[in-house]
Amino acid sequence: MLFGLKIKNIFFILLGSAIFSFGIVHFNMQNNLGEGGFTGITLLFYFLWEWDPAITNIILNVPVFFVGWKFLGRSTFIYTIIGTFAVSVFLSVFQINPFELNLQGDMTLVALFAGVFIGVGLGIIFRYGGTTGGVDIIARLVHKYVGWSMGKTMFLFDAVVIITSVFTSLELVEGMYTLLAVYIGARVIDFIQEGAYAARGATIISSHSDKIASKINIDMDRGVTVLAGRGSFTGETRDVLYCIVGRNEIVRLKNIINGIDPHAFVAVSSVHDVVGEGFTLDENKNPLNDD
């Protein structure tokens, strides 16, 4: 811990900033591909007047820092400053010694890799508590108070910036490829934010619920919640089991259930952002992998 900040978080925010900046320089700037949000505005200035995105990124984000300080709290605010300045530094570094990828003949490939690099970079930054300023802060606030995913909020805002870019600095086809890249980036962000935490929740209805629950407790070391249920058609009361397991454990869970009651009713659903014992806490209620 350094001034209340985690060294691990700072490291991954820097890593995410490097990946994000690499994508901007080598796919967007080299191929006249726009972007959404504040980054899209910096690219707009670059394409129109050749303003350095590393500098305009800082200038545009200064007013937003005040919003971030008020709403995001001290740690997130500091992580945001780190992420924003890191992006500008890496943008400068990659512009000094860029790789010439020569992908102008395949804009589909350019849009795909631009979306992946930007999505992975921002996804890592978000997951470790930071932002890169601008729309990232707005997306984080909307996620916190409205519940929208960060990717969705950024995509809507990005569309406005892209439409403006099409009327000023991009051709229509370039704008369409830009929209494709932004969509891919938004999906990648959501995958990294949610997919990394994804688990499976199983609802189990069986006449052998006690045996199934005991087997899951012993063999899988997973907790089971027993709920009181009543069938609306038969009026019969029966225990309903609910259990959350990792994605790689769902086949094992089904095998346990099938071995005890092949006729059991089992409904499996995706679960995101799992917190608690067995996922983010150990058996002593201490955080797992807490640096």
Short mmCIF file of C-alpha atoms in Angstrom, two decimals, residues 18-256:
data_model
loop_
_atom_site.label_atom_id
_atom_site.label_comp_id
_atom_site.label_asym_id
_atom_site.label_seq_id
_atom_site.Cartn_x
_atom_site.Cartn_y
_atom_site.Cartn_z
CA ALA A 18 0.16 1.34 -22.50
CA ILE A 19 -2.11 -1.12 -24.32
CA PHE A 20 -4.73 1.57 -24.93
CA SER A 21 -2.16 4.07 -26.23
CA PHE A 22 -0.53 1.48 -28.48
CA GLY A 23 -3.88 0.85 -30.14
CA ILE A 24 -4.60 4.56 -30.61
CA VAL A 25 -1.23 5.30 -32.23
CA HIS A 26 -0.81 2.19 -34.38
CA PHE A 27 -4.38 1.58 -35.53
CA ASN A 28 -6.38 4.81 -35.19
CA MET A 29 -3.78 7.47 -35.99
CA GLN A 30 -1.99 5.47 -38.70
CA ASN A 31 -5.22 4.63 -40.52
CA ASN A 32 -7.31 7.78 -40.08
CA LEU A 33 -9.67 5.93 -37.79
CA GLY A 34 -11.59 7.95 -35.23
CA GLU A 35 -12.64 7.07 -31.71
CA GLY A 36 -15.32 8.09 -29.29
CA GLY A 37 -15.27 10.18 -26.15
CA PHE A 38 -12.47 12.56 -25.25
CA THR A 39 -10.00 10.38 -27.14
CA GLY A 40 -12.12 10.85 -30.24
CA ILE A 41 -11.99 14.61 -29.72
CA THR A 42 -8.19 14.53 -29.41
CA LEU A 43 -8.01 12.50 -32.64
CA LEU A 44 -10.37 14.95 -34.30
CA PHE A 45 -8.00 17.79 -33.43
CA TYR A 46 -5.08 15.69 -34.66
CA PHE A 47 -6.66 14.95 -38.05
CA LEU A 48 -7.81 18.54 -38.57
CA TRP A 49 -4.86 20.55 -37.24
CA GLU A 50 -2.22 17.94 -36.26
CA TRP A 51 -2.48 18.80 -32.58
CA ASP A 52 -0.59 16.29 -30.46
CA PRO A 53 -3.15 13.97 -28.74
CA ALA A 54 -0.78 13.56 -25.79
CA ILE A 55 -1.14 17.26 -25.00
CA THR A 56 -4.82 17.75 -25.85
CA ASN A 57 -5.65 14.72 -23.72
CA ILE A 58 -4.33 16.55 -20.64
CA ILE A 59 -5.95 19.87 -21.55
CA LEU A 60 -9.41 18.36 -22.10
CA ASN A 61 -9.33 16.34 -18.90
CA VAL A 62 -8.41 19.10 -16.44
CA PRO A 63 -12.04 20.28 -15.94
CA VAL A 64 -13.22 16.68 -15.56
CA PHE A 65 -10.71 16.09 -12.77
CA PHE A 66 -12.74 18.41 -10.53
CA VAL A 67 -15.86 16.29 -11.14
CA GLY A 68 -13.85 13.18 -10.43
CA TRP A 69 -12.55 14.59 -7.16
CA LYS A 70 -16.07 15.36 -5.95
CA PHE A 71 -17.81 12.13 -6.96
CA LEU A 72 -15.24 9.36 -7.22
CA GLY A 73 -13.36 9.64 -3.96
CA ARG A 74 -9.68 10.06 -3.19
CA SER A 75 -8.33 6.69 -4.34
CA THR A 76 -10.21 6.55 -7.63
CA PHE A 77 -9.35 10.18 -8.30
CA ILE A 78 -5.63 9.51 -7.85
CA TYR A 79 -5.87 6.37 -9.98
CA THR A 80 -7.57 8.52 -12.65
CA ILE A 81 -4.78 11.08 -12.61
CA ILE A 82 -2.26 8.25 -12.96
CA GLY A 83 -4.19 6.70 -15.85
CA THR A 84 -4.71 9.99 -17.68
CA PHE A 85 -1.10 11.12 -17.47
CA ALA A 86 0.13 7.60 -18.27
CA VAL A 87 -1.94 7.60 -21.47
CA SER A 88 -0.38 10.92 -22.53
CA VAL A 89 3.13 9.65 -21.77
CA PHE A 90 2.62 6.42 -23.71
CA LEU A 91 1.01 8.31 -26.62
CA SER A 92 4.18 10.40 -26.85
CA VAL A 93 6.47 7.37 -26.56
CA PHE A 94 4.68 5.36 -29.24
CA GLN A 95 4.59 8.36 -31.60
CA ILE A 96 8.37 8.75 -31.31
CA ASN A 97 9.08 5.14 -32.31
CA PRO A 98 5.95 3.78 -34.02
CA PHE A 99 5.64 0.43 -35.75
CA GLU A 100 4.58 0.64 -39.38
CA LEU A 101 1.93 -2.08 -39.65
CA ASN A 102 0.73 -1.12 -43.17
CA LEU A 103 -2.86 -2.27 -42.75
CA GLN A 104 -4.51 0.42 -44.86
CA GLY A 105 -5.66 -2.20 -47.33
CA ASP A 106 -7.70 -4.07 -44.73
CA MET A 107 -9.77 -1.65 -42.68
CA THR A 108 -11.80 -4.49 -41.19
CA LEU A 109 -8.64 -5.82 -39.57
CA VAL A 110 -7.72 -2.30 -38.45
CA ALA A 111 -11.13 -1.78 -36.81
CA LEU A 112 -10.96 -5.20 -35.14
CA PHE A 113 -7.53 -4.67 -33.61
CA ALA A 114 -8.25 -1.06 -32.69
CA GLY A 115 -11.34 -2.20 -30.77
CA VAL A 116 -9.52 -5.06 -29.07
CA PHE A 117 -6.48 -3.01 -27.98
CA ILE A 118 -8.59 -0.08 -26.76
CA GLY A 119 -11.12 -2.38 -25.06
CA VAL A 120 -8.47 -4.47 -23.32
CA GLY A 121 -6.57 -1.38 -22.20
CA LEU A 122 -9.61 0.42 -20.80
CA GLY A 123 -11.03 -2.80 -19.35
CA ILE A 124 -7.86 -3.38 -17.33
CA ILE A 125 -7.82 0.23 -16.16
CA PHE A 126 -11.47 0.08 -15.07
CA ARG A 127 -11.09 -3.27 -13.34
CA TYR A 128 -8.27 -1.96 -11.17
CA GLY A 129 -10.12 1.13 -10.04
CA GLY A 130 -8.92 3.75 -12.47
CA THR A 131 -10.12 5.68 -15.49
CA THR A 132 -8.37 7.68 -18.18
CA GLY A 133 -10.46 10.76 -17.48
CA GLY A 134 -13.08 12.25 -19.76
CA VAL A 135 -15.96 10.00 -20.67
CA ASP A 136 -14.43 7.23 -18.56
CA ILE A 137 -15.32 9.25 -15.47
CA ILE A 138 -18.82 9.92 -16.79
CA ALA A 139 -19.28 6.22 -17.58
CA ARG A 140 -18.11 5.27 -14.11
CA LEU A 141 -20.56 7.71 -12.50
CA VAL A 142 -23.44 6.43 -14.62
CA HIS A 143 -22.48 2.86 -13.73
CA LYS A 144 -22.43 3.76 -10.05
CA TYR A 145 -25.68 5.73 -9.86
CA VAL A 146 -27.77 4.44 -12.78
CA GLY A 147 -26.50 0.88 -13.18
CA TRP A 148 -25.65 1.00 -16.88
CA SER A 149 -22.56 -0.88 -17.94
CA MET A 150 -19.56 1.30 -18.67
CA GLY A 151 -19.39 -0.05 -22.20
CA LYS A 152 -22.99 0.95 -22.95
CA THR A 153 -22.59 4.50 -21.63
CA MET A 154 -19.36 5.02 -23.53
CA PHE A 155 -20.85 3.65 -26.74
CA LEU A 156 -23.73 6.16 -26.65
CA PHE A 157 -21.41 9.09 -25.98
CA ASP A 158 -18.95 7.84 -28.56
CA ALA A 159 -21.62 7.78 -31.26
CA VAL A 160 -22.09 11.54 -30.91
CA VAL A 161 -18.36 12.20 -31.25
CA ILE A 162 -18.06 9.85 -34.23
CA ILE A 163 -20.95 11.51 -36.09
CA THR A 164 -19.25 14.87 -35.55
CA SER A 165 -15.96 13.43 -36.82
CA VAL A 166 -17.64 12.13 -40.00
CA PHE A 167 -18.88 15.63 -40.82
CA THR A 168 -15.47 17.20 -40.20
CA SER A 169 -12.42 14.96 -40.62
CA LEU A 170 -13.45 11.43 -41.60
CA GLU A 171 -14.94 9.97 -44.72
CA LEU A 172 -18.20 8.05 -44.35
CA VAL A 173 -16.50 4.66 -44.72
CA GLU A 174 -13.88 5.58 -42.12
CA GLY A 175 -16.68 6.65 -39.79
CA MET A 176 -18.41 3.31 -40.24
CA TYR A 177 -15.21 1.41 -39.45
CA THR A 178 -14.71 3.67 -36.45
CA LEU A 179 -18.18 2.78 -35.17
CA LEU A 180 -17.32 -0.91 -35.59
CA ALA A 181 -14.09 -0.47 -33.62
CA VAL A 182 -15.91 1.38 -30.83
CA TYR A 183 -18.56 -1.33 -30.61
CA ILE A 184 -15.90 -4.05 -30.37
CA GLY A 185 -14.08 -2.04 -27.72
CA ALA A 186 -17.27 -1.66 -25.67
CA ARG A 187 -17.91 -5.40 -25.76
CA VAL A 188 -14.33 -6.16 -24.76
CA ILE A 189 -14.59 -3.72 -21.84
CA ASP A 190 -17.74 -5.42 -20.57
CA PHE A 191 -16.14 -8.85 -20.96
CA ILE A 192 -13.09 -7.89 -18.93
CA GLN A 193 -15.23 -6.10 -16.33
CA GLU A 194 -17.81 -8.85 -15.94
CA GLY A 195 -16.48 -11.95 -17.64
CA ALA A 196 -13.51 -12.20 -15.31
CA TYR A 197 -15.90 -12.49 -12.38
CA ALA A 198 -18.48 -14.67 -14.12
CA ALA A 199 -19.74 -17.69 -12.24
CA ARG A 200 -22.80 -19.90 -12.55
CA GLY A 201 -25.81 -19.93 -10.28
CA ALA A 202 -27.79 -23.18 -10.09
CA THR A 203 -31.39 -23.47 -8.87
CA ILE A 204 -32.13 -27.08 -7.97
CA ILE A 205 -35.52 -28.65 -7.18
CA SER A 206 -35.41 -32.28 -6.08
CA SER A 207 -37.04 -34.69 -3.68
CA HIS A 208 -33.50 -35.52 -2.51
CA SER A 209 -32.45 -31.96 -1.73
CA ASP A 210 -30.77 -32.85 1.59
CA LYS A 211 -28.49 -35.42 -0.07
CA ILE A 212 -27.63 -33.10 -2.94
CA ALA A 213 -26.84 -30.19 -0.62
CA SER A 214 -24.66 -32.39 1.59
CA LYS A 215 -22.78 -33.78 -1.42
CA ILE A 216 -22.11 -30.29 -2.77
CA ASN A 217 -20.88 -29.14 0.66
CA ILE A 218 -18.51 -32.07 1.06
CA ASP A 219 -17.27 -32.78 -2.46
CA MET A 220 -17.15 -29.24 -3.86
CA ASP A 221 -16.68 -27.23 -0.66
CA ARG A 222 -19.43 -24.89 -1.82
CA GLY A 223 -22.24 -23.48 0.27
CA VAL A 224 -25.86 -24.15 -0.59
CA THR A 225 -28.83 -21.96 0.34
CA VAL A 226 -32.08 -23.81 1.09
CA LEU A 227 -35.22 -21.90 0.17
CA ALA A 228 -38.81 -22.85 0.92
CA GLY A 229 -40.76 -23.33 -2.32
CA ARG A 230 -44.31 -24.27 -3.28
CA GLY A 231 -45.50 -25.45 -6.67
CA SER A 232 -48.25 -23.23 -8.05
CA PHE A 233 -49.90 -26.13 -9.89
CA THR A 234 -49.61 -28.96 -7.35
CA GLY A 235 -49.51 -26.83 -4.21
CA GLU A 236 -46.76 -29.15 -2.94
CA THR A 237 -44.07 -27.62 -0.72
CA ARG A 238 -40.48 -28.53 -1.43
CA ASP A 239 -37.01 -27.23 -0.66
CA VAL A 240 -35.30 -25.26 -3.42
CA LEU A 241 -31.51 -25.23 -3.45
CA TYR A 242 -29.45 -22.35 -4.76
CA CYS A 243 -25.71 -22.68 -5.27
CA ILE A 244 -23.07 -20.53 -6.97
CA VAL A 245 -20.02 -22.23 -8.45
CA GLY A 246 -17.20 -21.25 -10.78
CA ARG A 247 -17.64 -21.69 -14.51
CA ASN A 248 -15.25 -24.61 -14.51
CA GLU A 249 -17.25 -26.39 -11.78
CA ILE A 250 -20.66 -26.49 -13.42
CA VAL A 251 -20.13 -29.90 -15.09
CA ARG A 252 -19.04 -31.38 -11.77
CA LEU A 253 -22.13 -29.92 -10.09
CA LYS A 254 -24.43 -31.42 -12.71
CA ASN A 255 -22.76 -34.81 -12.30
CA ILE A 256 -23.36 -34.72 -8.53
#
